[in-house]
Amino acid sequence: MTYISYILADATGHIATPEPASYTMENGGAPARLLYAEDYPVIAVCKVCGGTIKLDHKTQMEWRHVPIKAARPAPPGDDK
Ligand SMILES: [Zn+2]
């Protein structure tokens, strides 16, 4: 573990790393666009542990783990 990863790791012991294409708006569950402030807070699936991670603001640099459940957005055409 490098020094910087030690600094960034939270209580889970690893850095919250979002899985690509797992970004969803916390309010509503629609796919989130990280470039748009109105889509925040954004939640995603942690690639390391499968837990839920969150960005509160567009200006927040690091994801953090949160004790809520996230799911990947349903793929287009899947109405269930
Ligand atoms: Zn994790």
Short mmCIF file of C-alpha atoms and ligand atoms in Angstrom, two decimals:
data_model
loop_
_atom_site.label_atom_id
_atom_site.label_comp_id
_atom_site.label_asym_id
_atom_site.label_seq_id
_atom_site.Cartn_x
_atom_site.Cartn_y
_atom_site.Cartn_z
CA MET A 1 0.00 0.00 0.00
CA THR A 2 1.45 3.32 -1.03
CA TYR A 3 1.45 6.32 1.24
CA ILE A 4 -1.21 8.10 -0.80
CA SER A 5 -3.51 5.07 -0.82
CA TYR A 6 -3.12 4.88 2.95
CA ILE A 7 -4.25 8.49 3.22
CA LEU A 8 -7.25 7.95 0.93
CA ALA A 9 -8.43 4.61 2.35
CA ASP A 10 -11.36 4.93 4.71
CA ALA A 11 -12.72 2.66 7.44
CA THR A 12 -13.10 -0.19 4.96
CA GLY A 13 -9.32 -0.27 4.48
CA HIS A 14 -9.36 0.48 0.77
CA ILE A 15 -10.00 3.38 -1.56
CA ALA A 16 -13.58 3.78 -2.71
CA THR A 17 -13.31 3.06 -6.43
CA PRO A 18 -16.42 3.44 -8.60
CA GLU A 19 -17.30 0.80 -11.12
CA PRO A 20 -17.70 2.42 -14.53
CA ALA A 21 -21.36 2.83 -15.57
CA SER A 22 -22.63 2.35 -12.02
CA TYR A 23 -23.27 6.05 -11.35
CA THR A 24 -26.81 6.83 -10.23
CA MET A 25 -28.48 9.88 -8.75
CA GLU A 26 -29.15 9.28 -5.07
CA ASN A 27 -32.49 11.05 -5.44
CA GLY A 28 -34.42 9.03 -7.96
CA GLY A 29 -31.99 6.35 -9.06
CA ALA A 30 -31.60 7.63 -12.60
CA PRO A 31 -28.21 7.35 -14.29
CA ALA A 32 -26.04 10.25 -13.14
CA ARG A 33 -23.73 12.45 -15.19
CA LEU A 34 -20.68 13.42 -13.17
CA LEU A 35 -20.22 16.64 -15.11
CA TYR A 36 -23.59 18.06 -14.07
CA ALA A 37 -23.93 19.56 -10.59
CA GLU A 38 -27.69 18.96 -10.60
CA ASP A 39 -27.15 15.18 -10.72
CA TYR A 40 -25.46 15.19 -7.30
CA PRO A 41 -25.37 13.52 -4.82
CA VAL A 42 -24.22 10.56 -6.93
CA ILE A 43 -23.92 7.00 -5.68
CA ALA A 44 -22.05 4.15 -7.32
CA VAL A 45 -20.91 0.58 -6.74
CA CYS A 46 -17.42 0.17 -5.27
CA LYS A 47 -15.31 -1.93 -7.63
CA VAL A 48 -13.29 -3.28 -4.69
CA CYS A 49 -15.96 -4.42 -2.22
CA GLY A 50 -19.28 -4.07 -4.08
CA GLY A 51 -20.53 -1.64 -1.45
CA THR A 52 -22.17 1.70 -2.02
CA ILE A 53 -20.00 4.78 -2.43
CA LYS A 54 -21.07 8.37 -2.78
CA LEU A 55 -20.03 11.78 -4.03
CA ASP A 56 -21.96 14.59 -2.38
CA HIS A 57 -20.79 17.42 -4.59
CA LYS A 58 -19.23 17.87 -7.98
CA THR A 59 -16.21 19.40 -6.25
CA GLN A 60 -15.68 16.44 -3.89
CA MET A 61 -12.56 14.64 -5.08
CA GLU A 62 -12.82 11.28 -3.33
CA TRP A 63 -15.67 8.82 -3.20
CA ARG A 64 -16.59 7.59 0.27
CA HIS A 65 -18.38 4.45 1.41
CA VAL A 66 -21.90 4.88 2.72
CA PRO A 67 -24.15 2.34 4.47
CA ILE A 68 -26.88 2.29 1.83
CA LYS A 69 -27.60 0.01 -1.09
CA ALA A 70 -26.78 1.03 -4.64
CA ALA A 71 -27.67 -0.82 -7.79
CA ARG A 72 -26.50 -0.40 -11.31
CA PRO A 73 -28.95 1.49 -13.51
CA ALA A 74 -31.21 -0.84 -15.44
CA PRO A 75 -29.93 -1.31 -18.97
CA PRO A 76 -31.96 0.45 -21.67
CA GLY A 77 -35.01 -1.56 -22.65
CA ASP A 78 -35.21 -3.46 -19.35
CA ASP A 79 -38.50 -2.30 -17.84
CA LYS A 80 -38.47 -4.58 -14.80
ZN ZN B 1 -15.20 -0.53 -1.29
#
